[in-house]
CSV table of C-alpha atoms and ligand atoms in Angstrom, one decimal:
chain,number,residue,atom,x,y,z
A,1,MET,CA,46.7,-52.5,-25.3
A,2,ASP,CA,46.7,-49.5,-23.0
A,3,ARG,CA,43.6,-50.7,-21.3
A,4,GLN,CA,45.3,-54.0,-20.6
A,5,ILE,CA,48.3,-52.4,-19.0
A,6,ASN,CA,46.1,-50.2,-16.9
A,7,SER,CA,44.1,-53.0,-15.6
A,8,VAL,CA,47.2,-55.1,-14.7
A,9,GLU,CA,48.6,-52.0,-13.0
A,10,MET,CA,45.4,-51.3,-11.1
A,11,GLU,CA,45.6,-54.9,-9.8
A,12,GLN,CA,49.2,-54.3,-8.6
A,13,ARG,CA,48.2,-51.1,-6.9
A,14,LYS,CA,45.2,-52.7,-5.2
A,15,GLY,CA,47.6,-54.5,-2.9
A,16,ARG,CA,49.6,-51.4,-2.0
A,17,ARG,CA,49.2,-49.0,0.8
A,18,LEU,CA,50.4,-45.4,0.9
A,19,VAL,CA,50.9,-43.6,4.3
A,20,LEU,CA,50.2,-39.9,4.2
A,21,PHE,CA,51.3,-37.4,6.9
A,22,PRO,CA,49.9,-33.9,6.7
A,23,LEU,CA,51.1,-30.8,8.5
A,24,PRO,CA,48.2,-30.0,10.8
A,25,LEU,CA,47.3,-26.6,9.3
A,26,GLN,CA,44.2,-25.9,7.1
A,27,GLY,CA,46.2,-24.9,4.0
A,28,HIS,CA,48.2,-28.1,4.2
A,29,ILE,CA,45.4,-30.5,5.3
A,30,ASN,CA,43.2,-29.7,2.4
A,31,PRO,CA,45.6,-30.5,-0.4
A,32,MET,CA,46.9,-33.6,1.5
A,33,PHE,CA,43.4,-35.0,1.7
A,34,ASP,CA,42.8,-34.1,-2.0
A,35,LEU,CA,45.9,-36.0,-2.9
A,36,ALA,CA,44.8,-39.0,-0.7
A,37,ASN,CA,41.5,-39.1,-2.7
A,38,ILE,CA,43.3,-38.8,-6.0
A,39,LEU,CA,45.7,-41.7,-5.2
A,40,HIS,CA,42.9,-43.8,-3.7
A,41,SER,CA,40.9,-43.3,-7.0
A,42,ARG,CA,44.0,-44.8,-8.7
A,43,GLY,CA,43.8,-48.0,-6.7
A,44,PHE,CA,46.0,-47.4,-3.7
A,45,SER,CA,44.9,-48.0,-0.1
A,46,ILE,CA,45.4,-45.0,2.1
A,47,THR,CA,46.5,-44.6,5.8
A,48,ILE,CA,46.6,-41.1,7.3
A,49,ILE,CA,48.9,-40.5,10.2
A,50,HIS,CA,47.9,-37.4,12.0
A,51,THR,CA,48.6,-35.4,15.2
A,52,THR,CA,46.2,-34.8,18.0
A,53,PHE,CA,46.4,-31.1,17.2
A,54,ASN,CA,43.9,-30.1,14.5
A,55,SER,CA,43.1,-33.8,14.0
A,56,PRO,CA,40.8,-34.6,11.0
A,57,ASN,CA,37.4,-36.3,11.4
A,58,PRO,CA,37.9,-39.9,10.3
A,59,SER,CA,34.2,-40.4,9.8
A,60,ASN,CA,34.4,-38.1,6.8
A,61,TYR,CA,36.7,-40.6,5.1
A,62,PRO,CA,35.4,-44.1,5.6
A,63,HIS,CA,37.6,-45.2,2.7
A,64,PHE,CA,40.8,-44.4,4.6
A,65,THR,CA,42.4,-45.7,7.8
A,66,PHE,CA,43.7,-43.3,10.4
A,67,ARG,CA,46.5,-43.5,13.0
A,68,ILE,CA,47.0,-40.8,15.6
A,69,ILE,CA,50.3,-39.9,17.1
A,70,SER,CA,50.4,-38.1,20.5
A,71,GLU,CA,52.9,-35.4,19.8
A,72,ASP,CA,52.6,-33.8,23.2
A,73,LEU,CA,52.9,-30.2,22.1
A,74,PRO,CA,53.5,-27.9,25.1
A,75,GLU,CA,50.2,-26.1,25.9
A,76,ASN,CA,51.6,-22.6,25.0
A,77,ASN,CA,52.7,-23.9,21.5
A,78,ARG,CA,49.4,-25.4,20.6
A,79,CYS,CA,48.4,-22.0,19.2
A,80,THR,CA,49.9,-21.0,15.9
A,81,LYS,CA,50.8,-17.4,16.8
A,82,ASP,CA,54.4,-18.0,16.0
A,83,LEU,CA,54.2,-20.4,13.0
A,84,ILE,CA,57.9,-21.0,12.7
A,85,ALA,CA,58.3,-21.8,16.4
A,86,PHE,CA,55.3,-24.2,15.9
A,87,VAL,CA,56.8,-25.9,12.9
A,88,SER,CA,60.2,-26.2,14.5
A,89,MET,CA,58.6,-27.7,17.6
A,90,LEU,CA,56.7,-30.3,15.5
A,91,ASN,CA,59.9,-31.3,13.8
A,92,ALA,CA,61.7,-31.6,17.1
A,93,ILE,CA,59.1,-33.6,19.1
A,94,CYS,CA,57.3,-35.8,16.6
A,95,GLY,CA,60.2,-38.0,15.7
A,96,SER,CA,59.8,-40.7,18.2
A,97,PRO,CA,55.9,-41.1,18.2
A,98,PHE,CA,56.0,-41.0,14.4
A,99,ARG,CA,58.7,-43.6,14.2
A,100,ASP,CA,56.8,-45.9,16.5
A,101,CYS,CA,53.6,-45.5,14.6
A,102,LEU,CA,55.2,-46.1,11.2
A,103,ALA,CA,57.1,-49.1,12.5
A,104,ASP,CA,53.9,-50.5,13.9
A,105,LEU,CA,52.2,-50.1,10.5
A,106,LEU,CA,55.1,-51.7,8.7
A,107,SER,CA,54.9,-54.8,10.9
A,108,ASP,CA,51.2,-55.2,10.7
A,109,THR,CA,50.7,-58.2,8.4
A,110,SER,CA,46.9,-57.8,8.3
A,111,GLU,CA,47.2,-54.7,6.1
A,112,GLU,CA,48.6,-54.4,2.5
A,113,PRO,CA,52.4,-53.7,2.3
A,114,ILE,CA,53.4,-50.0,2.4
A,115,ALA,CA,54.7,-48.8,-1.0
A,116,CYS,CA,55.6,-45.3,0.1
A,117,LEU,CA,55.4,-42.6,2.8
A,118,ILE,CA,54.1,-39.2,1.5
A,119,SER,CA,54.7,-36.4,4.1
A,120,ASP,CA,54.3,-32.7,3.9
A,121,ALA,CA,57.6,-31.2,2.8
A,122,ILE,CA,57.7,-29.1,6.0
A,123,LEU,CA,57.7,-32.2,8.2
A,124,TYR,CA,61.3,-32.8,7.2
A,125,PHE,CA,62.2,-34.9,10.2
A,126,THR,CA,60.3,-37.8,8.5
A,127,GLN,CA,63.2,-38.4,6.1
A,128,ASP,CA,65.4,-39.7,8.8
A,129,VAL,CA,62.6,-42.0,10.1
A,130,ALA,CA,62.0,-43.2,6.5
A,131,ASN,CA,65.7,-43.9,6.1
A,132,GLU,CA,65.9,-45.8,9.4
A,133,LEU,CA,62.8,-47.9,8.6
A,134,LYS,CA,63.8,-48.3,4.9
A,135,VAL,CA,60.6,-46.9,3.5
A,136,PRO,CA,60.6,-44.8,0.4
A,137,ARG,CA,59.5,-41.2,1.2
A,138,MET,CA,58.0,-38.7,-1.2
A,139,VAL,CA,57.0,-35.2,-0.2
A,140,LEU,CA,53.9,-33.2,-1.0
A,141,ARG,CA,54.8,-29.5,-1.3
A,142,THR,CA,51.5,-27.6,-0.8
A,143,GLY,CA,52.9,-24.3,-2.0
A,144,ALA,CA,53.9,-23.1,-5.5
A,145,ALA,CA,57.0,-24.1,-7.4
A,146,SER,CA,57.9,-20.4,-7.8
A,147,SER,CA,58.1,-19.8,-4.1
A,148,PHE,CA,60.0,-23.0,-3.6
A,149,CYS,CA,62.7,-21.7,-6.0
A,150,VAL,CA,63.1,-18.8,-3.6
A,151,PHE,CA,63.2,-21.0,-0.5
A,152,SER,CA,65.9,-23.1,-2.2
A,153,SER,CA,67.9,-19.9,-2.7
A,154,PHE,CA,67.9,-19.0,1.0
A,155,PRO,CA,71.7,-19.8,1.4
A,156,LEU,CA,72.5,-17.6,-1.6
A,157,LEU,CA,70.2,-14.8,-0.4
A,158,ARG,CA,71.9,-14.8,2.9
A,159,GLU,CA,75.3,-14.8,1.3
A,160,LYS,CA,74.4,-11.8,-0.8
A,161,GLY,CA,73.1,-9.9,2.1
A,162,TYR,CA,69.4,-9.9,1.2
A,163,LEU,CA,68.6,-12.0,4.3
A,164,PRO,CA,67.9,-11.1,7.0
A,165,ILE,CA,65.9,-8.3,5.4
A,166,GLN,CA,66.9,-4.7,6.1
A,167,ASP,CA,64.1,-2.1,6.1
A,168,SER,CA,66.3,0.2,4.0
A,169,GLN,CA,66.5,-2.3,1.1
A,170,LEU,CA,62.8,-3.2,0.8
A,171,GLU,CA,62.3,-1.8,-2.7
A,172,GLU,CA,65.5,-3.2,-4.1
A,173,PRO,CA,65.1,-5.7,-6.9
A,174,ILE,CA,66.7,-9.2,-6.4
A,175,VAL,CA,68.8,-9.6,-9.4
A,176,ASP,CA,68.9,-13.4,-9.2
A,177,LEU,CA,65.1,-13.8,-8.8
A,178,PRO,CA,63.2,-11.4,-11.1
A,179,PRO,CA,60.7,-9.8,-10.7
A,180,LEU,CA,61.0,-10.1,-6.9
A,181,ARG,CA,62.0,-7.2,-4.7
A,182,VAL,CA,63.4,-7.6,-1.2
A,183,LYS,CA,60.0,-6.9,0.2
A,184,ASP,CA,58.6,-9.9,-1.7
A,185,LEU,CA,60.9,-12.4,0.0
A,186,PRO,CA,59.0,-15.2,1.8
A,187,VAL,CA,59.8,-14.3,5.4
A,188,ILE,CA,57.6,-14.1,8.5
A,189,HIS,CA,58.0,-12.5,12.0
A,190,THR,CA,59.3,-15.1,14.4
A,191,ASN,CA,60.8,-15.0,17.9
A,192,ASP,CA,64.1,-16.3,16.5
A,193,PRO,CA,64.9,-15.5,12.9
A,194,GLU,CA,67.4,-18.3,12.8
A,195,ASP,CA,64.5,-20.7,13.2
A,196,LEU,CA,63.0,-19.6,9.9
A,197,TYR,CA,66.3,-20.2,8.1
A,198,ASN,CA,66.6,-23.6,9.6
A,199,VAL,CA,63.1,-24.6,8.8
A,200,VAL,CA,63.5,-23.5,5.2
A,201,VAL,CA,66.8,-25.3,4.8
A,202,GLY,CA,65.5,-28.4,6.5
A,203,MET,CA,62.5,-28.5,4.2
A,204,VAL,CA,64.6,-28.0,1.0
A,205,GLU,CA,67.4,-30.4,2.0
A,206,GLN,CA,65.1,-33.2,3.0
A,207,SER,CA,63.0,-32.7,-0.1
A,208,ILE,CA,66.2,-33.2,-2.1
A,209,ALA,CA,66.9,-36.4,-0.1
A,210,SER,CA,63.4,-37.7,-0.8
A,211,ASN,CA,62.3,-40.0,-3.6
A,212,GLY,CA,60.3,-37.3,-5.3
A,213,MET,CA,58.1,-34.2,-4.9
A,214,ILE,CA,54.4,-33.9,-5.6
A,215,TRP,CA,53.1,-30.4,-6.5
A,216,ASN,CA,49.7,-28.9,-6.4
A,217,THR,CA,50.4,-26.9,-9.6
A,218,PHE,CA,50.5,-27.4,-13.3
A,219,GLU,CA,53.1,-27.1,-16.1
A,220,GLU,CA,51.3,-24.3,-18.0
A,221,LEU,CA,51.3,-22.1,-14.9
A,222,GLU,CA,54.7,-22.8,-13.5
A,223,GLY,CA,56.7,-24.5,-16.2
A,224,THR,CA,59.7,-22.2,-15.8
A,225,SER,CA,60.0,-22.6,-12.1
A,226,LEU,CA,59.5,-26.3,-12.3
A,227,ALA,CA,62.3,-26.6,-14.9
A,228,THR,CA,64.6,-24.5,-12.6
A,229,LEU,CA,63.8,-26.8,-9.7
A,230,HIS,CA,64.2,-29.9,-11.7
A,231,GLN,CA,67.7,-28.8,-12.6
A,232,LYS,CA,68.6,-27.5,-9.2
A,233,LEU,CA,67.2,-30.2,-7.0
A,234,GLY,CA,67.7,-33.3,-9.1
A,235,VAL,CA,64.7,-35.2,-7.7
A,236,PRO,CA,61.7,-36.3,-9.8
A,237,LEU,CA,58.9,-33.7,-9.7
A,238,PHE,CA,55.2,-34.4,-10.3
A,239,PRO,CA,53.1,-31.4,-10.9
A,240,ILE,CA,49.6,-33.0,-10.8
A,241,GLY,CA,47.4,-30.0,-9.8
A,242,PRO,CA,45.0,-28.4,-9.4
A,243,PHE,CA,44.1,-31.2,-6.9
A,244,HIS,CA,40.7,-29.9,-5.9
A,245,LYS,CA,39.5,-29.9,-9.5
A,246,CYS,CA,39.9,-33.7,-9.8
A,247,PHE,CA,36.8,-34.0,-7.7
A,248,ALA,CA,33.4,-32.4,-7.4
A,249,VAL,CA,33.6,-29.1,-5.4
A,250,THR,CA,31.4,-30.5,-2.7
A,251,SER,CA,33.5,-33.5,-1.7
A,252,SER,CA,36.9,-33.4,-0.3
A,253,THR,CA,37.6,-29.9,1.0
A,254,THR,CA,34.2,-29.7,2.6
A,255,SER,CA,35.1,-32.6,4.8
A,256,SER,CA,38.7,-31.5,5.5
A,257,SER,CA,37.7,-28.1,6.7
A,258,LEU,CA,38.5,-27.5,10.4
A,259,LEU,CA,35.8,-24.8,10.6
A,260,THR,CA,32.1,-25.1,9.6
A,261,HIS,CA,31.3,-23.6,6.2
A,262,ASP,CA,28.5,-21.0,6.5
A,263,GLN,CA,26.3,-21.9,3.5
A,264,SER,CA,24.2,-18.7,3.9
A,265,CYS,CA,26.6,-17.0,1.6
A,266,ILE,CA,25.5,-19.1,-1.4
A,267,SER,CA,21.9,-18.0,-1.1
A,268,TRP,CA,23.1,-14.4,-0.7
A,269,LEU,CA,25.3,-14.7,-3.8
A,270,ASP,CA,22.3,-16.1,-5.7
A,271,LYS,CA,20.6,-12.7,-5.3
A,272,GLN,CA,23.6,-10.6,-6.7
A,273,ASP,CA,24.3,-9.6,-10.3
A,274,PRO,CA,26.7,-11.6,-12.4
A,275,LYS,CA,30.4,-10.9,-11.6
A,276,SER,CA,29.4,-8.0,-9.3
A,277,VAL,CA,30.7,-9.4,-5.9
A,278,ILE,CA,34.1,-9.0,-4.4
A,279,TYR,CA,34.8,-12.0,-2.2
A,280,VAL,CA,37.3,-11.2,0.6
A,281,SER,CA,39.1,-13.8,2.7
A,282,PHE,CA,42.6,-13.9,4.2
A,283,GLY,CA,42.7,-17.6,4.9
A,284,SER,CA,43.1,-19.6,8.1
A,285,LEU,CA,46.1,-18.0,9.8
A,286,ALA,CA,46.6,-14.3,8.8
A,287,SER,CA,45.6,-11.6,11.3
A,288,ILE,CA,45.2,-7.8,11.1
A,289,SER,CA,45.0,-4.8,13.4
A,290,GLU,CA,41.8,-3.1,14.3
A,291,THR,CA,42.9,-0.1,12.2
A,292,GLN,CA,43.5,-2.2,9.2
A,293,PHE,CA,40.1,-4.0,9.7
A,294,LEU,CA,38.3,-0.6,9.6
A,295,GLU,CA,40.2,0.6,6.5
A,296,ILE,CA,39.1,-2.7,4.8
A,297,ALA,CA,35.5,-2.2,5.9
A,298,TRP,CA,35.4,1.4,4.6
A,299,GLY,CA,37.3,0.6,1.4
A,300,LEU,CA,34.7,-2.1,0.7
A,301,ALA,CA,31.7,0.1,1.6
A,302,ASN,CA,33.0,3.0,-0.5
A,303,SER,CA,33.8,0.7,-3.5
A,304,ASN,CA,30.1,0.4,-4.0
A,305,GLN,CA,30.5,-3.2,-5.1
A,306,PRO,CA,28.6,-5.9,-3.2
A,307,PHE,CA,31.0,-7.8,-1.0
A,308,LEU,CA,31.2,-11.2,0.8
A,309,TRP,CA,33.7,-11.0,3.6
A,310,VAL,CA,35.1,-13.8,5.7
A,311,VAL,CA,35.9,-12.5,9.1
A,312,ARG,CA,37.3,-15.5,10.9
A,313,PRO,CA,37.1,-15.4,14.7
A,314,GLY,CA,40.6,-14.2,15.7
A,315,LEU,CA,41.3,-12.4,12.4
A,316,VAL,CA,41.3,-9.0,14.2
A,317,HIS,CA,43.9,-8.6,17.0
A,318,GLY,CA,42.2,-8.1,20.3
A,319,SER,CA,38.6,-8.8,19.1
A,320,ASN,CA,36.5,-11.9,19.1
A,321,TRP,CA,34.8,-11.1,15.8
A,322,VAL,CA,33.4,-8.0,14.2
A,323,GLU,CA,33.0,-5.8,17.3
A,324,PRO,CA,35.2,-3.0,16.0
A,325,LEU,CA,32.7,-2.2,13.1
A,326,PRO,CA,30.6,0.9,13.7
A,327,ASN,CA,27.1,0.2,14.9
A,328,GLY,CA,24.7,-0.7,12.1
A,329,PHE,CA,27.6,-0.8,9.5
A,330,LEU,CA,26.0,-3.6,7.4
A,331,GLU,CA,22.5,-2.2,7.8
A,332,THR,CA,23.5,1.2,6.3
A,333,LEU,CA,24.8,-0.6,3.2
A,334,GLY,CA,21.3,-1.9,2.5
A,335,GLY,CA,22.2,-5.6,1.8
A,336,LYS,CA,25.4,-4.8,-0.2
A,337,GLY,CA,27.6,-6.6,2.3
A,338,HIS,CA,27.5,-10.0,3.8
A,339,ILE,CA,29.9,-11.2,6.5
A,340,VAL,CA,30.5,-14.8,7.5
A,341,LYS,CA,33.0,-16.6,9.8
A,342,TRP,CA,34.1,-19.2,7.3
A,343,ALA,CA,32.8,-19.7,3.7
A,344,PRO,CA,32.7,-22.7,1.4
A,345,GLN,CA,35.4,-21.0,-0.6
A,346,GLN,CA,35.6,-23.2,-3.7
A,347,GLN,CA,31.8,-23.0,-4.1
A,348,VAL,CA,32.0,-19.2,-3.6
A,349,LEU,CA,34.7,-18.7,-6.2
A,350,ALA,CA,32.8,-20.9,-8.7
A,351,HIS,CA,29.6,-18.8,-8.2
A,352,PRO,CA,28.6,-16.7,-11.3
A,353,SER,CA,28.1,-13.6,-9.1
A,354,VAL,CA,31.7,-13.4,-7.9
A,355,GLY,CA,33.8,-11.0,-10.0
A,356,ALA,CA,37.0,-10.6,-7.9
A,357,PHE,CA,38.8,-12.1,-4.9
A,358,TRP,CA,40.6,-10.0,-2.4
A,359,THR,CA,43.1,-12.6,-1.0
A,360,HIS,CA,46.1,-13.0,1.2
A,361,ASN,CA,47.5,-15.2,-1.7
A,362,GLY,CA,47.9,-18.4,0.3
A,363,TRP,CA,48.7,-20.9,-2.5
A,364,ASN,CA,45.4,-22.8,-2.2
A,365,SER,CA,43.4,-19.6,-2.4
A,366,THR,CA,45.5,-18.4,-5.4
A,367,LEU,CA,45.0,-21.7,-7.2
A,368,GLU,CA,41.3,-21.9,-6.4
A,369,SER,CA,40.9,-18.4,-7.8
A,370,ILE,CA,42.8,-19.3,-11.0
A,371,CYS,CA,40.7,-22.4,-11.6
A,372,GLU,CA,37.5,-20.3,-11.5
A,373,GLY,CA,38.9,-17.4,-13.5
A,374,VAL,CA,38.5,-14.9,-10.7
A,375,PRO,CA,41.0,-12.0,-10.8
A,376,MET,CA,42.6,-11.0,-7.5
A,377,VAL,CA,43.3,-8.1,-5.3
A,378,CYS,CA,46.5,-9.2,-3.6
A,379,MET,CA,47.3,-8.5,0.1
A,380,PRO,CA,50.0,-11.0,1.1
A,381,CYS,CA,50.8,-11.2,4.8
A,382,PHE,CA,53.7,-13.5,5.2
A,383,THR,CA,56.0,-16.3,3.8
A,384,ASP,CA,55.2,-17.7,0.3
A,385,GLN,CA,52.1,-15.4,0.1
A,386,LYS,CA,54.4,-12.6,-0.8
A,387,VAL,CA,56.0,-14.5,-3.7
A,388,ASN,CA,52.6,-15.7,-4.9
A,389,ALA,CA,51.2,-12.1,-4.9
A,390,ARG,CA,54.1,-10.9,-7.0
A,391,TYR,CA,53.6,-13.7,-9.5
A,392,VAL,CA,49.9,-13.0,-9.7
A,393,SER,CA,50.4,-9.3,-10.3
A,394,GLU,CA,53.6,-9.2,-12.3
A,395,VAL,CA,54.2,-12.5,-14.0
A,396,TRP,CA,50.8,-13.9,-14.7
A,397,GLY,CA,49.1,-10.5,-14.8
A,398,ILE,CA,45.9,-11.7,-13.2
A,399,GLY,CA,45.6,-9.4,-10.3
A,400,LEU,CA,46.5,-6.1,-8.6
A,401,GLN,CA,48.6,-5.9,-5.5
A,402,LEU,CA,47.8,-3.3,-2.8
A,403,GLU,CA,51.3,-1.9,-2.6
A,404,LYS,CA,50.8,1.0,-0.2
A,405,GLY,CA,49.5,-0.8,2.9
A,406,LEU,CA,45.8,-0.8,3.8
A,407,GLU,CA,44.2,2.6,3.1
A,408,ARG,CA,40.5,3.0,2.2
A,409,GLY,CA,41.1,5.2,-0.8
A,410,GLU,CA,43.6,2.8,-2.4
A,411,ILE,CA,41.3,-0.1,-1.7
A,412,GLN,CA,38.4,1.6,-3.3
A,413,ARG,CA,40.4,2.5,-6.4
A,414,THR,CA,42.0,-0.9,-6.8
A,415,ILE,CA,38.6,-2.8,-6.6
A,416,LYS,CA,37.1,-0.4,-9.2
A,417,ARG,CA,40.1,-0.8,-11.5
A,418,LEU,CA,40.0,-4.6,-11.3
A,419,MET,CA,36.3,-5.1,-11.5
A,420,VAL,CA,34.8,-2.2,-13.5
A,421,ASP,CA,37.4,0.0,-15.3
A,422,LYS,CA,38.5,-0.5,-18.9
A,423,ASP,CA,42.1,-0.7,-18.0
A,424,GLY,CA,41.4,-3.8,-15.8
A,425,GLU,CA,40.0,-5.6,-18.8
A,426,TYR,CA,43.3,-7.1,-19.8
A,427,ILE,CA,43.7,-8.6,-16.3
A,428,ARG,CA,40.2,-10.2,-16.5
A,429,GLU,CA,41.0,-11.6,-20.0
A,430,ARG,CA,44.3,-13.1,-18.9
A,431,MET,CA,42.6,-14.7,-16.0
A,432,LEU,CA,40.0,-16.4,-18.2
A,433,ASN,CA,42.8,-17.6,-20.4
A,434,LEU,CA,44.6,-19.2,-17.5
A,435,LYS,CA,41.3,-20.7,-16.2
A,436,GLU,CA,41.0,-22.5,-19.5
A,437,LYS,CA,44.6,-23.9,-19.1
A,438,SER,CA,43.9,-25.1,-15.6
A,439,ASN,CA,41.0,-27.1,-17.0
A,440,LEU,CA,42.9,-28.5,-20.0
A,441,CYS,CA,45.8,-29.8,-17.9
A,442,LEU,CA,43.5,-32.3,-16.2
A,443,SER,CA,42.1,-33.7,-19.5
A,444,GLU,CA,43.1,-37.1,-20.8
A,445,SER,CA,46.2,-35.8,-22.6
A,446,GLY,CA,46.8,-32.9,-20.3
A,447,SER,CA,50.1,-32.3,-18.5
A,448,SER,CA,48.8,-32.9,-15.0
A,449,LYS,CA,47.0,-36.1,-16.0
A,450,GLN,CA,50.2,-37.4,-17.6
A,451,ALA,CA,52.3,-36.4,-14.5
A,452,LEU,CA,49.8,-38.4,-12.4
A,453,ASP,CA,50.3,-41.4,-14.6
A,454,SER,CA,54.1,-41.0,-14.1
A,455,LEU,CA,53.6,-40.6,-10.4
A,456,VAL,CA,51.7,-43.9,-10.1
A,457,HIS,CA,54.5,-45.7,-12.1
A,458,HIS,CA,57.1,-44.0,-10.0
A,459,ILE,CA,55.5,-45.1,-6.7
A,460,LEU,CA,55.3,-48.7,-7.9
A,461,SER,CA,58.9,-48.6,-9.0
A,462,LEU,CA,59.9,-47.5,-5.5
A,463,GLU,CA,58.8,-50.8,-4.2
A,464,SER,CA,62.1,-52.4,-5.1
A,465,LEU,CA,63.6,-50.1,-2.4
A,466,THR,CA,61.3,-51.4,0.3
A,467,PHE,CA,62.8,-54.0,2.6
A,468,HIS,CA,60.2,-54.0,5.3
A,469,THR,CA,59.1,-57.1,7.1
A,470,HIS,CA,56.4,-58.3,4.7
B,1,LIG,N1,39.0,-21.6,3.1
B,1,LIG,C1,37.7,-22.0,3.3
B,1,LIG,N2,36.8,-21.0,3.7
B,1,LIG,C2,37.2,-19.7,4.0
B,1,LIG,C3,38.6,-19.4,3.8
B,1,LIG,C4,39.4,-20.4,3.3
B,1,LIG,O1,37.3,-23.1,3.0
B,1,LIG,O2,36.4,-19.0,4.4
B,1,LIG,C5,39.9,-22.7,2.6
B,1,LIG,C6,40.4,-22.3,1.2
B,1,LIG,O3,39.5,-22.8,0.2
B,1,LIG,C7,41.8,-23.0,1.1
B,1,LIG,C8,42.2,-23.0,2.6
B,1,LIG,O4,41.1,-22.7,3.4
B,1,LIG,O5,41.7,-24.3,0.6
B,1,LIG,C9,43.2,-21.9,2.9
B,1,LIG,O6,44.5,-22.2,2.3
B,1,LIG,P1,45.5,-21.1,1.8
B,1,LIG,O7,46.7,-21.8,1.3
B,1,LIG,O8,44.8,-20.2,0.8
B,1,LIG,O9,45.8,-20.2,3.0
B,1,LIG,P2,46.2,-20.4,4.6
B,1,LIG,O10,45.0,-20.7,5.3
B,1,LIG,O11,47.1,-21.6,4.6
B,1,LIG,O12,46.9,-19.2,4.9
């Protein structure tokens, strides 16, 4: 019976197209393309609308169609130094080219009818376009549900005086959002702090106005936050993650990477002892000072653990790459350290030699670590990373946060505690436990698999809302 329904539904979906619109940043592109692959495997045709900035390589995805919009970003805003200014700008200038592109797709009778637009939640301007063109819109939120709970509380946090943050209050607990302290609030330095507030409120309000939210998370990890959001937002929520585990590690993220993966780290890892290596990466956007860079280098060297370190060009302010390291730094370590510009992170985390991940706690990195059972040293830099780090260390108990800034002694002690000491054992155990849950949720009767089934039904039910020209 079930099989019959499935095949009927699969036929229905075969004639349906989904239009996906990612925010053009690495941590948003990866999950959007994973989602595209997941929905394609469930029978939908996929069209990706993308900006000229950080545009994907269509030849990596022969099974999708691509439409580019010329967003005409001013030259000085093409860089992502002020992320919030960048995001505000995208929302301000993409409206008209995006509308034209979507209208064009809707009137194209040579393609299947469009069942739904799925945009990144941060591209909140798309809700007005969807309303105007009468297309259902769902959002993909690429961050955690827990941090979204905090974002959705921004008006309250402002009313209660927690925002904007005062340096004198950093250690104060936030009574309404335990176990967060003021210093864990998801803020970022920006030229105009009002921009941050407006972006957050825009994202939340236009998610509430959408036809539903898709999450790269799972019930067993974030059930409490998801329940809170369900009550608070009143839109259907579909936690169908971890996305990247729905496919073989080598497929989707490899091809959505904006930088080339240096595979030399895999053969280097092959030569290391099981669970001995600390993998260090701060993602695609975070940057550090030269002093911090050197504290990290010496902390790693003194920890005596082998380390694989991603130093992205541009990571260190004022340097192209690793120039600030003392001459012969790696050589004196006798092969204990390996530095690359960009790593095949999912493969690295799945490697048996990796025993810990020193991360900035971007949500993708956090989830990828959980899926491989790798405990974390947490060093959040900005926005949701701060909330993720607090959850990793205090709620899930699967990592240790560097609380006192970057100092080589503390780094050395934290790595040892997490990887070697007896008192880090409970963290390593909890992590393995959670890894197990992250696998189970994708099984046939698992929570994420069921949420995906509901999502597919939901998308098909939205069709009745579509009044386009087909
Ligand atoms: N990543 C990678 N190689 C690296 C570092 C990161 O492929 O050397 C990928 C990582 O697997 C993740 C994404 O880049 O999917 C980073 O996303 P995240 O949300 O962790 O951080 P962001 O870059 O957005 O700060």
